[in-house]
Amino acid sequence: MTTSRRSLLSRLVRTSAFVGAALAMGLASAQQAKPIRLLVGFPPGGGTDAIARTLSEKLKDELGQPVVVENRPGAGGQIAAQTLKASAPDGTTLFLTHDHTISILPQVVKNPGYEPARDFVAVGGFATFVNAFAVSGGTPAKSFTEYVGWVKASGGGKGAVGIPAPASTPEFLVKLIGQKYQLDLVVRTLPGQRPHDGRHAGQPDQRGRGLGAGLHGKPQGRQGARGGRAGHQAPGLHARRAHVRRDGSQRL
């Protein structure tokens, strides 16, 4: 094992221990028989929900208490965040979310109903998501380059792309794609992650979303991912990648 790998594993172990210790301290004064609620601001079946359910099983064993995943979808996670803020500060209500709810919404929404730095305490990070641009099986484009050409040829440069939430990372990426390739792409908000299956029912033929929310349909040949981000080629994704530099600029 290399030094860098040992260092990484060591940091991961310390992070996991810190999270467990923090949760245990928060639960010390709570009723031991009371289940722990793990709030998720998105529908069942999405990437955040899947992580929450995996985490709940580990927490249940670690803490010796029931851990119940409670989905409170809506408004890009704001409803779940507001639920956490209104809950009793006894350590039995937790919230698993991503940067959209905590970092982006407070910057673009006048009153999200919470102030992350004041109302919440972060206890750890668990995963990263790869965003992908996908098209339905009925779209003739077989690559991202072909998609750009198809939109310009068939729609005069105009197209519609479905996103999971307003002001989300996928929306910003769609706008960057439009600027980069001189396309007039209109974003249409779809209801959460799992309902992206609507792409097979006459909704917009293009999607920008977390890769985990869409690959479940790929084995049936009904969709194809045409691009990813963060410089990673995810398993099962054979397409041109979109890279994100450290300063946040894009190379698509």
Tab-separated table of C-alpha atoms in Angstrom:
chain	number	residue	atom	x	y	z
A	1	MET	CA	0.000	0.000	0.000
A	2	THR	CA	1.437	3.396	-0.988
A	3	THR	CA	1.979	6.238	1.475
A	4	SER	CA	-0.677	8.381	-0.220
A	5	ARG	CA	-3.202	5.551	-0.066
A	6	ARG	CA	-2.465	4.897	3.619
A	7	SER	CA	-2.872	8.610	4.298
A	8	LEU	CA	-6.204	8.689	2.486
A	9	LEU	CA	-7.512	5.633	4.318
A	10	SER	CA	-6.327	7.095	7.614
A	11	ARG	CA	-8.238	10.303	6.956
A	12	LEU	CA	-11.340	8.347	6.014
A	13	VAL	CA	-11.140	6.303	9.215
A	14	ARG	CA	-10.716	9.427	11.335
A	15	THR	CA	-13.639	11.067	9.587
A	16	SER	CA	-15.886	8.061	10.191
A	17	ALA	CA	-14.911	7.927	13.864
A	18	PHE	CA	-15.550	11.636	14.273
A	19	VAL	CA	-18.994	11.311	12.740
A	20	GLY	CA	-19.868	8.391	14.994
A	21	ALA	CA	-18.601	10.196	18.089
A	22	ALA	CA	-20.455	13.386	17.226
A	23	LEU	CA	-23.717	11.544	16.741
A	24	ALA	CA	-23.238	9.557	19.932
A	25	MET	CA	-22.671	12.736	21.955
A	26	GLY	CA	-25.763	14.312	20.453
A	27	LEU	CA	-27.804	11.268	21.402
A	28	ALA	CA	-26.520	10.983	24.951
A	29	SER	CA	-29.339	13.063	26.396
A	30	ALA	CA	-32.071	11.646	24.157
A	31	GLN	CA	-34.460	8.856	25.038
A	32	GLN	CA	-32.648	5.676	24.052
A	33	ALA	CA	-35.829	4.022	22.764
A	34	LYS	CA	-36.655	6.919	20.434
A	35	PRO	CA	-35.879	6.171	16.770
A	36	ILE	CA	-33.467	8.440	14.958
A	37	ARG	CA	-34.948	10.240	11.953
A	38	LEU	CA	-32.704	10.675	8.926
A	39	LEU	CA	-34.329	13.316	6.727
A	40	VAL	CA	-33.849	13.261	2.953
A	41	GLY	CA	-35.092	16.142	0.811
A	42	PHE	CA	-35.636	14.056	-2.313
A	43	PRO	CA	-37.952	11.182	-3.371
A	44	PRO	CA	-37.221	7.504	-2.683
A	45	GLY	CA	-35.040	5.817	-5.280
A	46	GLY	CA	-32.698	8.721	-6.014
A	47	GLY	CA	-29.000	8.937	-5.292
A	48	THR	CA	-29.321	10.854	-2.020
A	49	ASP	CA	-31.995	8.453	-0.799
A	50	ALA	CA	-29.839	5.417	-1.645
A	51	ILE	CA	-26.922	6.839	0.344
A	52	ALA	CA	-29.219	7.630	3.269
A	53	ARG	CA	-30.543	4.070	3.412
A	54	THR	CA	-27.048	2.615	3.333
A	55	LEU	CA	-25.958	5.029	6.056
A	56	SER	CA	-29.014	4.281	8.194
A	57	GLU	CA	-28.092	0.593	8.365
A	58	LYS	CA	-24.553	1.420	9.504
A	59	LEU	CA	-25.771	3.957	12.071
A	60	LYS	CA	-28.302	1.489	13.449
A	61	ASP	CA	-25.563	-1.027	14.162
A	62	GLU	CA	-23.118	1.594	15.463
A	63	LEU	CA	-25.537	3.366	17.807
A	64	GLY	CA	-27.787	0.468	18.763
A	65	GLN	CA	-30.929	2.440	17.922
A	66	PRO	CA	-33.451	2.306	15.078
A	67	VAL	CA	-32.679	4.757	12.271
A	68	VAL	CA	-35.619	5.613	10.011
A	69	VAL	CA	-35.139	7.329	6.648
A	70	GLU	CA	-37.853	9.952	6.217
A	71	ASN	CA	-38.287	11.418	2.739
A	72	ARG	CA	-39.469	15.037	2.688
A	73	PRO	CA	-39.114	15.891	-1.015
A	74	GLY	CA	-39.771	19.318	-2.438
A	75	ALA	CA	-38.203	22.689	-3.252
A	76	GLY	CA	-34.743	21.236	-3.798
A	77	GLY	CA	-34.447	19.975	-0.224
A	78	GLN	CA	-35.792	23.116	1.465
A	79	ILE	CA	-38.750	21.297	3.038
A	80	ALA	CA	-36.496	18.725	4.688
A	81	ALA	CA	-34.078	21.444	5.822
A	82	GLN	CA	-36.923	23.426	7.363
A	83	THR	CA	-38.133	20.246	9.075
A	84	LEU	CA	-34.699	19.794	10.621
A	85	LYS	CA	-34.659	23.398	11.813
A	86	ALA	CA	-38.073	22.969	13.470
A	87	SER	CA	-37.188	19.668	15.159
A	88	ALA	CA	-36.241	19.314	18.811
A	89	PRO	CA	-32.465	19.759	19.336
A	90	ASP	CA	-32.108	16.377	21.001
A	91	GLY	CA	-29.854	14.666	18.466
A	92	THR	CA	-32.544	12.333	17.123
A	93	THR	CA	-33.217	14.201	13.872
A	94	LEU	CA	-30.498	14.211	11.204
A	95	PHE	CA	-30.468	15.544	7.652
A	96	LEU	CA	-28.577	14.065	4.697
A	97	THR	CA	-28.348	16.370	1.693
A	98	HIS	CA	-25.915	17.750	-0.866
A	99	ASP	CA	-24.473	21.089	-1.897
A	100	HIS	CA	-27.622	22.234	-3.712
A	101	THR	CA	-29.619	22.593	-0.501
A	102	ILE	CA	-26.834	23.870	1.735
A	103	SER	CA	-24.538	25.882	-0.539
A	104	ILE	CA	-26.504	26.973	-3.612
A	105	LEU	CA	-30.094	27.680	-2.524
A	106	PRO	CA	-29.186	30.155	0.248
A	107	GLN	CA	-27.330	32.175	-2.413
A	108	VAL	CA	-30.145	32.295	-4.977
A	109	VAL	CA	-33.352	32.091	-2.907
A	110	LYS	CA	-34.383	35.197	-0.981
A	111	ASN	CA	-35.697	33.279	2.030
A	112	PRO	CA	-35.044	29.520	1.999
A	113	GLY	CA	-36.305	29.253	5.583
A	114	TYR	CA	-32.956	28.434	7.172
A	115	GLU	CA	-29.415	29.724	7.558
A	116	PRO	CA	-27.005	26.779	7.247
A	117	ALA	CA	-24.155	28.301	9.269
A	118	ARG	CA	-26.487	29.330	12.083
A	119	ASP	CA	-29.133	26.591	12.150
A	120	PHE	CA	-27.178	23.423	11.336
A	121	VAL	CA	-23.999	21.626	12.376
A	122	ALA	CA	-22.230	19.559	9.719
A	123	VAL	CA	-20.921	16.210	10.962
A	124	GLY	CA	-19.365	14.634	7.875
A	125	GLY	CA	-19.263	14.048	4.139
A	126	PHE	CA	-20.178	10.704	2.594
A	127	ALA	CA	-20.176	10.731	-1.197
A	128	THR	CA	-19.659	12.643	-4.418
A	129	PHE	CA	-21.924	12.640	-7.457
A	130	VAL	CA	-21.050	12.688	-11.136
A	131	ASN	CA	-23.435	14.769	-13.237
A	132	ALA	CA	-24.273	13.425	-16.691
A	133	PHE	CA	-26.086	14.676	-19.772
A	134	ALA	CA	-28.325	11.942	-21.171
A	135	VAL	CA	-30.709	11.534	-24.087
A	136	SER	CA	-33.582	9.126	-24.642
A	137	GLY	CA	-33.336	6.161	-26.968
A	138	GLY	CA	-35.494	7.966	-29.517
A	139	THR	CA	-32.938	10.723	-29.992
A	140	PRO	CA	-30.759	10.080	-33.067
A	141	ALA	CA	-27.630	11.560	-31.454
A	142	LYS	CA	-25.125	8.898	-30.376
A	143	SER	CA	-22.541	11.281	-28.951
A	144	PHE	CA	-22.471	14.747	-27.443
A	145	THR	CA	-21.064	16.192	-30.670
A	146	GLU	CA	-23.910	14.592	-32.624
A	147	TYR	CA	-26.406	16.002	-30.117
A	148	VAL	CA	-25.142	19.555	-30.669
A	149	GLY	CA	-25.364	19.088	-34.434
A	150	TRP	CA	-28.836	17.560	-34.163
A	151	VAL	CA	-30.212	20.462	-32.108
A	152	LYS	CA	-28.781	22.983	-34.560
A	153	ALA	CA	-30.088	21.101	-37.603
A	154	SER	CA	-33.542	20.054	-36.383
A	155	GLY	CA	-34.449	22.794	-33.924
A	156	GLY	CA	-32.574	25.794	-35.197
A	157	GLY	CA	-30.336	25.631	-32.153
A	158	LYS	CA	-33.261	25.455	-29.728
A	159	GLY	CA	-33.928	22.583	-27.333
A	160	ALA	CA	-35.346	21.647	-23.930
A	161	VAL	CA	-33.424	19.896	-21.154
A	162	GLY	CA	-34.942	18.438	-17.992
A	163	ILE	CA	-33.312	19.193	-14.628
A	164	PRO	CA	-34.088	17.940	-11.090
A	165	ALA	CA	-34.485	21.378	-9.481
A	166	PRO	CA	-34.259	25.103	-10.258
A	167	ALA	CA	-30.906	26.763	-9.560
A	168	SER	CA	-29.274	23.334	-9.293
A	169	THR	CA	-25.856	22.355	-10.604
A	170	PRO	CA	-27.436	20.645	-13.657
A	171	GLU	CA	-29.203	23.915	-14.568
A	172	PHE	CA	-25.933	25.843	-14.407
A	173	LEU	CA	-24.224	23.166	-16.504
A	174	VAL	CA	-26.989	23.344	-19.130
A	175	LYS	CA	-26.508	27.108	-19.368
A	176	LEU	CA	-22.757	26.627	-19.771
A	177	ILE	CA	-23.360	24.098	-22.539
A	178	GLY	CA	-25.671	26.572	-24.273
A	179	GLN	CA	-23.066	29.324	-24.090
A	180	LYS	CA	-20.252	27.044	-25.219
A	181	TYR	CA	-22.047	25.696	-28.287
A	182	GLN	CA	-24.357	28.632	-29.125
A	183	LEU	CA	-27.519	26.688	-28.269
A	184	ASP	CA	-30.765	28.114	-26.913
A	185	LEU	CA	-31.499	25.430	-24.290
A	186	VAL	CA	-34.591	25.883	-22.131
A	187	VAL	CA	-34.525	24.077	-18.787
A	188	ARG	CA	-37.632	22.316	-17.521
A	189	THR	CA	-37.828	21.283	-13.901
A	190	LEU	CA	-38.822	17.663	-13.326
A	191	PRO	CA	-40.235	16.411	-10.010
A	192	GLY	CA	-37.232	14.999	-8.182
A	193	GLN	CA	-34.713	12.326	-9.145
A	194	ARG	CA	-36.645	9.098	-9.505
A	195	PRO	CA	-39.422	10.586	-11.713
A	196	HIS	CA	-36.776	11.108	-14.394
A	197	ASP	CA	-38.234	7.891	-15.796
A	198	GLY	CA	-40.701	10.300	-17.426
A	199	ARG	CA	-38.200	10.692	-20.249
A	200	HIS	CA	-39.756	7.523	-21.638
A	201	ALA	CA	-43.226	9.089	-21.568
A	202	GLY	CA	-43.004	12.099	-23.847
A	203	GLN	CA	-41.201	14.515	-21.538
A	204	PRO	CA	-38.004	16.345	-22.656
A	205	ASP	CA	-35.579	14.012	-24.417
A	206	GLN	CA	-32.519	15.408	-22.637
A	207	ARG	CA	-31.597	15.269	-18.959
A	208	GLY	CA	-28.918	16.825	-16.839
A	209	ARG	CA	-28.714	15.148	-13.435
A	210	GLY	CA	-26.711	13.043	-11.044
A	211	LEU	CA	-25.475	9.983	-12.874
A	212	GLY	CA	-26.851	7.596	-10.259
A	213	ALA	CA	-30.377	8.852	-10.927
A	214	GLY	CA	-30.351	7.640	-14.510
A	215	LEU	CA	-28.179	4.598	-15.138
A	216	HIS	CA	-30.827	2.182	-13.833
A	217	GLY	CA	-32.606	2.481	-17.211
A	218	LYS	CA	-29.571	1.954	-19.396
A	219	PRO	CA	-29.483	-1.878	-19.543
A	220	GLN	CA	-32.842	-1.817	-21.365
A	221	GLY	CA	-31.355	0.425	-24.032
A	222	ARG	CA	-33.846	3.194	-23.370
A	223	GLN	CA	-31.371	5.994	-22.731
A	224	GLY	CA	-27.751	6.892	-23.183
A	225	ALA	CA	-25.468	9.180	-21.216
A	226	ARG	CA	-23.635	11.584	-23.493
A	227	GLY	CA	-21.360	13.382	-21.056
A	228	GLY	CA	-20.177	13.516	-17.451
A	229	ARG	CA	-18.318	15.982	-15.267
A	230	ALA	CA	-15.539	16.177	-12.696
A	231	GLY	CA	-13.095	14.401	-14.984
A	232	HIS	CA	-14.367	10.904	-14.166
A	233	GLN	CA	-15.491	8.141	-16.488
A	234	ALA	CA	-18.134	6.369	-14.447
A	235	PRO	CA	-18.710	2.619	-14.909
A	236	GLY	CA	-21.076	1.978	-17.814
A	237	LEU	CA	-20.668	5.486	-19.235
A	238	HIS	CA	-18.869	5.509	-22.593
A	239	ALA	CA	-19.086	9.116	-23.715
A	240	ARG	CA	-17.192	12.330	-24.008
A	241	ARG	CA	-16.579	13.842	-20.582
A	242	ALA	CA	-17.023	17.389	-19.367
A	243	HIS	CA	-14.225	18.496	-17.067
A	244	VAL	CA	-14.533	20.916	-14.176
A	245	ARG	CA	-11.388	22.773	-13.209
A	246	ARG	CA	-10.524	23.637	-9.624
A	247	ASP	CA	-11.632	27.244	-10.170
A	248	GLY	CA	-15.073	26.059	-11.251
A	249	SER	CA	-14.668	26.790	-14.979
A	250	GLN	CA	-15.850	24.167	-17.439
A	251	ARG	CA	-14.254	22.343	-20.357
A	252	LEU	CA	-17.016	20.530	-22.209
